[in-house]
CSV table of C-alpha atoms in Angstrom, one decimal:
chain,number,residue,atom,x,y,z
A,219,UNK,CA,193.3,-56.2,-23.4
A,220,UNK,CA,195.5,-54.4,-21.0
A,221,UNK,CA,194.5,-54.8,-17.5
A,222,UNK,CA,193.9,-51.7,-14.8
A,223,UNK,CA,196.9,-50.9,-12.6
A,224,UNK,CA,194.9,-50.8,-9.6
A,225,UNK,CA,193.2,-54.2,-8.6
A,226,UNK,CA,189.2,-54.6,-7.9
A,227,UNK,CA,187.8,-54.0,-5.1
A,228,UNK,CA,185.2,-56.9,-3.6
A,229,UNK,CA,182.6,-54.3,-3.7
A,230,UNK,CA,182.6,-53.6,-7.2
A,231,UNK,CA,182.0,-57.0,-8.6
A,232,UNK,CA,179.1,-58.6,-8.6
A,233,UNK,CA,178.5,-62.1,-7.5
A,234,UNK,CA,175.6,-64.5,-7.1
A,235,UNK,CA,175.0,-63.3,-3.1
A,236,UNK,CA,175.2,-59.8,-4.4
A,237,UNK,CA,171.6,-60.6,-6.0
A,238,UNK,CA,170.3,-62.8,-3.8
A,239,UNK,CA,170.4,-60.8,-1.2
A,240,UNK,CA,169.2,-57.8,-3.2
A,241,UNK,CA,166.2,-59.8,-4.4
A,242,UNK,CA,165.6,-60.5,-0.3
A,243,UNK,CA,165.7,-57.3,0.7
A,244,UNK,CA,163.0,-56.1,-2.2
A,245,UNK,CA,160.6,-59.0,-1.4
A,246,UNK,CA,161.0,-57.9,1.9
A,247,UNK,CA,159.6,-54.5,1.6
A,248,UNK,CA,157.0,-55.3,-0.8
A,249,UNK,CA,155.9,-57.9,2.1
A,250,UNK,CA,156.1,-54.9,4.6
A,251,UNK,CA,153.9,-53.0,1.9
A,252,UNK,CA,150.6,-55.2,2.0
A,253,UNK,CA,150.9,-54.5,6.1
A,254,UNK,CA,151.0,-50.8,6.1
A,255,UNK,CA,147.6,-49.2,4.4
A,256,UNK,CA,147.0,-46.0,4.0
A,257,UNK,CA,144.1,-44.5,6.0
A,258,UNK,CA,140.8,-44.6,3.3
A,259,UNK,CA,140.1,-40.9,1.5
A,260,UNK,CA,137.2,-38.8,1.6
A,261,UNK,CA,136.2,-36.0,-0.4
A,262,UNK,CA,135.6,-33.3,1.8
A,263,UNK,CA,138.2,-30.5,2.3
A,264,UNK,CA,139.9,-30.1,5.8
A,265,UNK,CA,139.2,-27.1,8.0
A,266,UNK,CA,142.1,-25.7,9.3
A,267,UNK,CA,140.5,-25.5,13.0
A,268,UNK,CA,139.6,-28.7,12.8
A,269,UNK,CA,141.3,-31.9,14.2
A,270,UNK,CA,141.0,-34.9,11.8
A,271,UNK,CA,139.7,-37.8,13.5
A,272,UNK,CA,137.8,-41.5,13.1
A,273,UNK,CA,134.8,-41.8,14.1
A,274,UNK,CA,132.1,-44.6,13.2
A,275,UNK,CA,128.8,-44.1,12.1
A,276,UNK,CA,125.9,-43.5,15.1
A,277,UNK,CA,122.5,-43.6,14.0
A,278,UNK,CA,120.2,-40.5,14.4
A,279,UNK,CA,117.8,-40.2,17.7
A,280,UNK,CA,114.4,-42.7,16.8
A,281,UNK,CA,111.4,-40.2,17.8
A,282,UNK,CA,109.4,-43.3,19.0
A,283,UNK,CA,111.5,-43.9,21.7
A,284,UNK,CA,110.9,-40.6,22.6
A,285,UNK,CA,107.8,-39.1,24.8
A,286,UNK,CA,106.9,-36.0,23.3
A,287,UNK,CA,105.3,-33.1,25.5
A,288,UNK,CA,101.9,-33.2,24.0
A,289,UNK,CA,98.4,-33.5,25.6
A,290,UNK,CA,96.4,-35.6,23.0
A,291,UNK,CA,93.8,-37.2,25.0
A,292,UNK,CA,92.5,-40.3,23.9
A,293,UNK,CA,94.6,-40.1,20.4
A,294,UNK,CA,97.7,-41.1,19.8
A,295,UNK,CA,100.9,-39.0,19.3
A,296,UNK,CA,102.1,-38.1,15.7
A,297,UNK,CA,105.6,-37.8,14.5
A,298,UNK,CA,104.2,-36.3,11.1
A,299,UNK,CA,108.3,-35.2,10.1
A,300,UNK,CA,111.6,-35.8,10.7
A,301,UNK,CA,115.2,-35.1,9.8
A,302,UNK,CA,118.8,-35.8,11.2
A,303,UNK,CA,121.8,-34.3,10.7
A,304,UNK,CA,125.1,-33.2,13.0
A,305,UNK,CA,123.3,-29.5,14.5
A,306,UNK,CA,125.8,-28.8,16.7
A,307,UNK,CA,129.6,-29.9,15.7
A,308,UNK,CA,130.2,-32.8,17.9
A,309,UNK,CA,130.1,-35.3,15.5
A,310,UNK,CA,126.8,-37.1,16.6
A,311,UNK,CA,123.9,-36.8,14.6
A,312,UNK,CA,120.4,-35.0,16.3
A,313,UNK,CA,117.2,-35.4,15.1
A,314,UNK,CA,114.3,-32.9,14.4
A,315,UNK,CA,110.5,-34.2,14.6
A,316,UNK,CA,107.6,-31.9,14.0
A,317,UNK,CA,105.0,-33.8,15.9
A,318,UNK,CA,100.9,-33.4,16.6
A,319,UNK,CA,98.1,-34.9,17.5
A,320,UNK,CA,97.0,-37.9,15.3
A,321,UNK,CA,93.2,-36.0,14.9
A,322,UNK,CA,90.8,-37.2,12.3
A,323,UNK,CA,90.1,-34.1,11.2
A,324,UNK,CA,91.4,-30.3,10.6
A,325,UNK,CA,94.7,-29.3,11.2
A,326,UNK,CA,96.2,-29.6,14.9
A,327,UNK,CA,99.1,-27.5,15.5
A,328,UNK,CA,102.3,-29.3,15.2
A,329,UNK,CA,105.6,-28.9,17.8
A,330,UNK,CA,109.3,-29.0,16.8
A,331,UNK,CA,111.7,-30.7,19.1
A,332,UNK,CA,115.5,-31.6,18.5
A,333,UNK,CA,116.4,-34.8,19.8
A,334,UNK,CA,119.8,-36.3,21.1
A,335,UNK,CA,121.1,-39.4,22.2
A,336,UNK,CA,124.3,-39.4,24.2
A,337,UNK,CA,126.2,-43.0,23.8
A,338,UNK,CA,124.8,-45.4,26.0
A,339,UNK,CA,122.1,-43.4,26.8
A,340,UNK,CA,117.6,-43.6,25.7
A,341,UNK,CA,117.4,-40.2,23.2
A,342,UNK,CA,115.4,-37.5,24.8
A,343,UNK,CA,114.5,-33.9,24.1
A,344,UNK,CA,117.1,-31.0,24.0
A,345,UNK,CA,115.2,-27.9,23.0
A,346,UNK,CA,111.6,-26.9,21.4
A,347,UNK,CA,111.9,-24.7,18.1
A,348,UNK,CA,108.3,-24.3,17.5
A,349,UNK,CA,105.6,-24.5,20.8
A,350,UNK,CA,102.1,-26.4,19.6
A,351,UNK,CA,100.7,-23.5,21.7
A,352,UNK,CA,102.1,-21.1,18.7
A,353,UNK,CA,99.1,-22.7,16.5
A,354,UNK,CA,101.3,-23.6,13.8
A,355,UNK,CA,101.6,-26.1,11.8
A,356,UNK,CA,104.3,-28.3,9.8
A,357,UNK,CA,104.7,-28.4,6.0
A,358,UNK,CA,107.8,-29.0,5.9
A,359,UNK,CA,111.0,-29.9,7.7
A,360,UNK,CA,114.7,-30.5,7.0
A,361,UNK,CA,118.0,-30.5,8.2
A,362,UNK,CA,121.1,-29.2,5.7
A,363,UNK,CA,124.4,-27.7,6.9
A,364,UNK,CA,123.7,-27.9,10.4
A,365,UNK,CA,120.9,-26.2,9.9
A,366,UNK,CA,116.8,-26.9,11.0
A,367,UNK,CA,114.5,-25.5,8.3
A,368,UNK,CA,110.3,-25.1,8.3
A,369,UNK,CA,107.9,-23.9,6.9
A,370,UNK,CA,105.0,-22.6,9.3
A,371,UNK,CA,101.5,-22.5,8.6
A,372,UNK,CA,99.5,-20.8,10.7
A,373,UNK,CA,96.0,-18.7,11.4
A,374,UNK,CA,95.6,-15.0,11.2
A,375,UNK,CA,92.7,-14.8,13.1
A,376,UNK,CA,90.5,-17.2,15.0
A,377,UNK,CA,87.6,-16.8,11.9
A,378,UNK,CA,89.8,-18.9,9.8
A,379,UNK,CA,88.7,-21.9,9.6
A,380,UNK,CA,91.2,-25.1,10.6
A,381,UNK,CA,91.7,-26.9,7.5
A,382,UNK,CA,92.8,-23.4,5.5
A,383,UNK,CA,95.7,-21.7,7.0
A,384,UNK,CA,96.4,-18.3,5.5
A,385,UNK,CA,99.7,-17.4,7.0
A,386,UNK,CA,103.0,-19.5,5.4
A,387,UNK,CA,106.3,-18.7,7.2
A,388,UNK,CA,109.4,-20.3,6.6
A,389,UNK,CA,111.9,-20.5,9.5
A,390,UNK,CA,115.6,-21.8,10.7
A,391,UNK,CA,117.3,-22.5,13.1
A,392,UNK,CA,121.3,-22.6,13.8
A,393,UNK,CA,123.4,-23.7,16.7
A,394,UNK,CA,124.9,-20.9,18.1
A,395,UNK,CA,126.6,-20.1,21.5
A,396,UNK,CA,124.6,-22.6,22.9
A,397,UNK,CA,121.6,-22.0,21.8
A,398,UNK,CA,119.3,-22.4,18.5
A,399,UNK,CA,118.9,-19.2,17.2
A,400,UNK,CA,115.7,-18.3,14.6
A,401,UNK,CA,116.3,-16.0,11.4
A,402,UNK,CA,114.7,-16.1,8.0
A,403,UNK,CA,116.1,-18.2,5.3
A,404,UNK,CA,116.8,-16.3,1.9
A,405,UNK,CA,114.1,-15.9,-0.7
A,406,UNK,CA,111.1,-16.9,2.2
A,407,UNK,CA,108.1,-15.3,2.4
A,408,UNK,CA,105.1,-15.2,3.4
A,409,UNK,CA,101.3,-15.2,2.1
């Protein structure tokens, strides 16, 4: 075997420390590894206007903590509905509660109110989508896409008797420029 004409350099072998110290430097980094997580993934997509933060869950405004504008005399308040969901953007869930009179009989007329509850703070009304003094009441109530829907049922004249409404409207309500703003969902109507 005929040997090179230039001699080895003591980089290019391989000795015993090479590997240890190869092996170190490996267990070191898969050590490192089990420290440094990824944040977890969720499924939904990332607006491009929006800033990607943590936040922890907050539970939704309770409606019993919550003294609703109503006059009910000697009976007691009602919350016959409610939903929660984020109406606004900032994160923190409101909740909706269509509330009446707990009467024993007929149909008294319900009120919507959205409710809030800053951190640290009791929850407490923010607005009134439907007045009781509209007559209407509540069949049903939800919250989807920052959106309040209802459906209304009302009286179309005073001759109709309590317990039959004869008007059915269905009604939301979005966030908008500071205000909730009514429209008409697609396919409602009304009887």
């Amino acid at each position: 075997m005929q040997q090179p004409a230039v001699p080895e350099l003591a980089h290019t072998t391989t000795r015993p420390i090479h590997w240890l110290a190869t092996a170190a430097a490996l267990a070191a980094v898969v050590a490192a590894s089990g420290f440094l997580q990824p944040g977890s993934a969720t499924a939904a997509q990332a607006d491009s206007k929006a800033t990607v933060t943590k936040t922890r869950a907050v539970a939704p405004p309770d409606p019993a903590a919550v003294h609703f504008p109503l006059n009910c005399g000697p009976v007691k308040v009602l919350v016959q509905k409610k939903a929660s969901g984020d109406l606004d953007g900032d994160g923190r869930p409101e909740t909706v509660a269509a509330v009446r009179c707990d009467a024993g009989s007929g149909t008294p007329p319900s009120g919507v109110y959205v409710l809030t509850q800053p951190a640290g703070a009791e929850p407490r009304i923010v607005a009134t989508l439907v007045d009781p003094k509209d007559r209407f009441s509540v069949s049903a109530l939800g919250v989807q896409d920052g959106a309040v829907t209802a459906t209304l049922d009302g009286y179309s004249s005073d001759a109709v008797p309590r317990y039959r409404p004869d008007v059915h409207d269905k009604a939301k309500w979005q966030w908008r420029n500071g205000a909730f703003v009514r429209s008409t969902p697609a396919a409602a109507s009304s009887v």
